[in-house]
Amino acid sequence: AAARSSTPRICLVVDDSRMIRKVARRIVEGLGYSVVEAENGEEAIARCKAAMPDLVLTDWAMPVMSGPDFVAALRALPGGNASCVVFCTSMSGVHDIHRGIAAGADDYVVKPFDETTVTDKLKALGAA
């Protein structure tokens, strides 16, 4: 059990913007996560099949597969319900938030986000 606790938690950052992935990576690495990146939902599903992440930060509007479609597909995978999923998106309407949560996300951070916002949200979810 002691060896398990020293294994770094994995965070999958899914965004078609390299800049956003870099910012998110810096924030979650500061919280002790090992980071894996994906540019779209399809690539993210392949990453999840290879190793299910503890935490997923995902964009909404991406090429190939949208964030809500990715989250629904993730939740359908074996073990997919164990990941904490947070949308990081500029889609900030109440309807969008409800749609994101309905797709299976645990919470929501509106872009542009900063370290404090993301850290506070993850602490509230028990993921920081």
PDB file of C-alpha atoms in Angstrom:
ATOM      1  CA  ALA A   1       0.000   0.000   0.000  1.00  0.00           C
ATOM      2  CA  ALA A   2       2.903   2.366   0.734  1.00  0.00           C
ATOM      3  CA  ALA A   3       4.233   1.958  -2.815  1.00  0.00           C
ATOM      4  CA  ARG A   4       0.806   2.835  -4.242  1.00  0.00           C
ATOM      5  CA  SER A   5       0.648   6.149  -2.366  1.00  0.00           C
ATOM      6  CA  SER A   6       3.982   7.222  -3.858  1.00  0.00           C
ATOM      7  CA  THR A   7       2.718   6.613  -7.410  1.00  0.00           C
ATOM      8  CA  PRO A   8       1.984   9.994  -8.956  1.00  0.00           C
ATOM      9  CA  ARG A   9      -1.616  10.666  -9.825  1.00  0.00           C
ATOM     10  CA  ILE A  10      -2.216  11.124 -13.552  1.00  0.00           C
ATOM     11  CA  CYS A  11      -3.952  14.140 -15.047  1.00  0.00           C
ATOM     12  CA  LEU A  12      -5.029  14.106 -18.686  1.00  0.00           C
ATOM     13  CA  VAL A  13      -5.183  17.595 -20.203  1.00  0.00           C
ATOM     14  CA  VAL A  14      -7.324  17.681 -23.360  1.00  0.00           C
ATOM     15  CA  ASP A  15      -7.272  20.867 -25.420  1.00  0.00           C
ATOM     16  CA  ASP A  16      -6.534  21.723 -29.043  1.00  0.00           C
ATOM     17  CA  SER A  17      -4.511  24.747 -27.846  1.00  0.00           C
ATOM     18  CA  ARG A  18      -0.896  23.908 -26.987  1.00  0.00           C
ATOM     19  CA  MET A  19      -0.739  27.088 -24.893  1.00  0.00           C
ATOM     20  CA  ILE A  20      -3.747  26.097 -22.760  1.00  0.00           C
ATOM     21  CA  ARG A  21      -2.301  22.585 -22.293  1.00  0.00           C
ATOM     22  CA  LYS A  22       0.980  24.139 -21.132  1.00  0.00           C
ATOM     23  CA  VAL A  23      -0.755  26.413 -18.584  1.00  0.00           C
ATOM     24  CA  ALA A  24      -2.939  23.558 -17.271  1.00  0.00           C
ATOM     25  CA  ARG A  25       0.108  21.249 -17.081  1.00  0.00           C
ATOM     26  CA  ARG A  26       2.001  23.759 -14.935  1.00  0.00           C
ATOM     27  CA  ILE A  27      -0.930  24.124 -12.537  1.00  0.00           C
ATOM     28  CA  VAL A  28      -1.602  20.401 -12.011  1.00  0.00           C
ATOM     29  CA  GLU A  29       2.078  19.445 -11.880  1.00  0.00           C
ATOM     30  CA  GLY A  30       2.277  21.912  -8.995  1.00  0.00           C
ATOM     31  CA  LEU A  31      -0.388  19.787  -7.286  1.00  0.00           C
ATOM     32  CA  GLY A  32       1.721  16.643  -7.722  1.00  0.00           C
ATOM     33  CA  TYR A  33       0.133  15.190 -10.860  1.00  0.00           C
ATOM     34  CA  SER A  34       1.972  13.491 -13.681  1.00  0.00           C
ATOM     35  CA  VAL A  35       0.528  14.996 -16.873  1.00  0.00           C
ATOM     36  CA  VAL A  36      -0.491  13.372 -20.157  1.00  0.00           C
ATOM     37  CA  GLU A  37      -1.768  15.576 -22.987  1.00  0.00           C
ATOM     38  CA  ALA A  38      -4.191  15.082 -25.862  1.00  0.00           C
ATOM     39  CA  GLU A  39      -5.207  17.492 -28.643  1.00  0.00           C
ATOM     40  CA  ASN A  40      -8.755  16.191 -29.091  1.00  0.00           C
ATOM     41  CA  GLY A  41     -11.345  13.832 -27.641  1.00  0.00           C
ATOM     42  CA  GLU A  42     -10.456  10.908 -29.891  1.00  0.00           C
ATOM     43  CA  GLU A  43      -6.783  11.069 -28.848  1.00  0.00           C
ATOM     44  CA  ALA A  44      -7.912  11.469 -25.233  1.00  0.00           C
ATOM     45  CA  ILE A  45     -10.020   8.285 -25.374  1.00  0.00           C
ATOM     46  CA  ALA A  46      -6.968   6.376 -26.657  1.00  0.00           C
ATOM     47  CA  ARG A  47      -4.929   7.759 -23.721  1.00  0.00           C
ATOM     48  CA  CYS A  48      -7.665   6.738 -21.249  1.00  0.00           C
ATOM     49  CA  LYS A  49      -7.762   3.204 -22.678  1.00  0.00           C
ATOM     50  CA  ALA A  50      -3.975   2.968 -22.200  1.00  0.00           C
ATOM     51  CA  ALA A  51      -4.018   4.320 -18.624  1.00  0.00           C
ATOM     52  CA  MET A  52      -7.115   5.699 -16.899  1.00  0.00           C
ATOM     53  CA  PRO A  53      -6.281   9.141 -15.465  1.00  0.00           C
ATOM     54  CA  ASP A  54      -7.229  10.252 -11.943  1.00  0.00           C
ATOM     55  CA  LEU A  55      -8.124  13.715 -13.214  1.00  0.00           C
ATOM     56  CA  VAL A  56      -9.190  15.053 -16.620  1.00  0.00           C
ATOM     57  CA  LEU A  57      -9.186  18.732 -17.586  1.00  0.00           C
ATOM     58  CA  THR A  58     -10.917  19.030 -20.953  1.00  0.00           C
ATOM     59  CA  ASP A  59     -11.873  21.726 -23.394  1.00  0.00           C
ATOM     60  CA  TRP A  60     -15.360  21.791 -24.890  1.00  0.00           C
ATOM     61  CA  ALA A  61     -14.911  22.902 -28.507  1.00  0.00           C
ATOM     62  CA  MET A  62     -12.276  20.724 -30.187  1.00  0.00           C
ATOM     63  CA  PRO A  63     -11.806  19.173 -33.622  1.00  0.00           C
ATOM     64  CA  VAL A  64     -12.521  15.457 -34.205  1.00  0.00           C
ATOM     65  CA  MET A  65     -14.574  14.936 -31.004  1.00  0.00           C
ATOM     66  CA  SER A  66     -16.166  17.589 -28.787  1.00  0.00           C
ATOM     67  CA  GLY A  67     -15.612  17.762 -25.030  1.00  0.00           C
ATOM     68  CA  PRO A  68     -19.123  16.560 -24.140  1.00  0.00           C
ATOM     69  CA  ASP A  69     -18.814  13.643 -26.584  1.00  0.00           C
ATOM     70  CA  PHE A  70     -15.394  12.771 -25.139  1.00  0.00           C
ATOM     71  CA  VAL A  71     -16.684  12.862 -21.542  1.00  0.00           C
ATOM     72  CA  ALA A  72     -19.674  10.645 -22.423  1.00  0.00           C
ATOM     73  CA  ALA A  73     -17.288   8.174 -24.145  1.00  0.00           C
ATOM     74  CA  LEU A  74     -14.887   8.285 -21.172  1.00  0.00           C
ATOM     75  CA  ARG A  75     -17.700   7.518 -18.715  1.00  0.00           C
ATOM     76  CA  ALA A  76     -18.675   4.508 -20.866  1.00  0.00           C
ATOM     77  CA  LEU A  77     -15.177   2.978 -20.601  1.00  0.00           C
ATOM     78  CA  PRO A  78     -14.359   0.378 -17.903  1.00  0.00           C
ATOM     79  CA  GLY A  79     -13.175   2.439 -14.911  1.00  0.00           C
ATOM     80  CA  GLY A  80     -14.222   5.658 -16.632  1.00  0.00           C
ATOM     81  CA  ASN A  81     -16.388   6.739 -13.732  1.00  0.00           C
ATOM     82  CA  ALA A  82     -13.393   6.822 -11.386  1.00  0.00           C
ATOM     83  CA  SER A  83     -11.813   9.875 -13.062  1.00  0.00           C
ATOM     84  CA  CYS A  84     -12.602  13.368 -11.843  1.00  0.00           C
ATOM     85  CA  VAL A  85     -13.538  15.417 -14.938  1.00  0.00           C
ATOM     86  CA  VAL A  86     -13.495  19.210 -15.134  1.00  0.00           C
ATOM     87  CA  PHE A  87     -14.388  21.218 -18.222  1.00  0.00           C
ATOM     88  CA  CYS A  88     -12.056  24.163 -18.847  1.00  0.00           C
ATOM     89  CA  THR A  89     -13.900  26.157 -21.487  1.00  0.00           C
ATOM     90  CA  SER A  90     -15.150  29.531 -22.621  1.00  0.00           C
ATOM     91  CA  MET A  91     -18.649  28.019 -22.969  1.00  0.00           C
ATOM     92  CA  SER A  92     -20.047  29.706 -19.862  1.00  0.00           C
ATOM     93  CA  GLY A  93     -23.825  29.816 -20.372  1.00  0.00           C
ATOM     94  CA  VAL A  94     -26.059  28.075 -17.845  1.00  0.00           C
ATOM     95  CA  HIS A  95     -27.305  25.771 -20.624  1.00  0.00           C
ATOM     96  CA  ASP A  96     -23.688  24.857 -21.502  1.00  0.00           C
ATOM     97  CA  ILE A  97     -22.817  24.118 -17.872  1.00  0.00           C
ATOM     98  CA  HIS A  98     -25.870  21.865 -17.500  1.00  0.00           C
ATOM     99  CA  ARG A  99     -25.009  20.092 -20.770  1.00  0.00           C
ATOM    100  CA  GLY A 100     -21.415  19.538 -19.591  1.00  0.00           C
ATOM    101  CA  ILE A 101     -22.531  18.122 -16.245  1.00  0.00           C
ATOM    102  CA  ALA A 102     -25.151  15.973 -18.016  1.00  0.00           C
ATOM    103  CA  ALA A 103     -22.374  14.554 -20.238  1.00  0.00           C
ATOM    104  CA  GLY A 104     -20.648  13.348 -17.063  1.00  0.00           C
ATOM    105  CA  ALA A 105     -18.321  16.162 -15.965  1.00  0.00           C
ATOM    106  CA  ASP A 106     -17.831  16.724 -12.228  1.00  0.00           C
ATOM    107  CA  ASP A 107     -17.356  20.481 -12.523  1.00  0.00           C
ATOM    108  CA  TYR A 108     -16.583  23.457 -14.688  1.00  0.00           C
ATOM    109  CA  VAL A 109     -13.911  26.178 -14.945  1.00  0.00           C
ATOM    110  CA  VAL A 110     -14.435  29.085 -17.337  1.00  0.00           C
ATOM    111  CA  LYS A 111     -11.557  30.282 -19.552  1.00  0.00           C
ATOM    112  CA  PRO A 112      -9.441  32.226 -19.163  1.00  0.00           C
ATOM    113  CA  PHE A 113      -8.605  30.414 -15.928  1.00  0.00           C
ATOM    114  CA  ASP A 114      -5.766  30.933 -13.487  1.00  0.00           C
ATOM    115  CA  GLU A 115      -3.929  28.762 -10.996  1.00  0.00           C
ATOM    116  CA  THR A 116      -6.037  29.876  -8.011  1.00  0.00           C
ATOM    117  CA  THR A 117      -9.343  29.170  -9.768  1.00  0.00           C
ATOM    118  CA  VAL A 118      -8.296  25.691 -10.905  1.00  0.00           C
ATOM    119  CA  THR A 119      -6.657  24.786  -7.565  1.00  0.00           C
ATOM    120  CA  ASP A 120      -9.700  25.938  -5.563  1.00  0.00           C
ATOM    121  CA  LYS A 121     -12.045  23.970  -7.834  1.00  0.00           C
ATOM    122  CA  LEU A 122      -9.905  20.813  -7.535  1.00  0.00           C
ATOM    123  CA  LYS A 123      -9.683  21.208  -3.740  1.00  0.00           C
ATOM    124  CA  ALA A 124     -13.486  21.447  -3.588  1.00  0.00           C
ATOM    125  CA  LEU A 125     -13.679  18.197  -5.602  1.00  0.00           C
ATOM    126  CA  GLY A 126     -11.082  16.489  -3.391  1.00  0.00           C
ATOM    127  CA  ALA A 127      -8.690  16.247  -6.349  1.00  0.00           C
ATOM    128  CA  ALA A 128      -5.992  18.698  -5.174  1.00  0.00           C
TER     129      ALA A 128
END
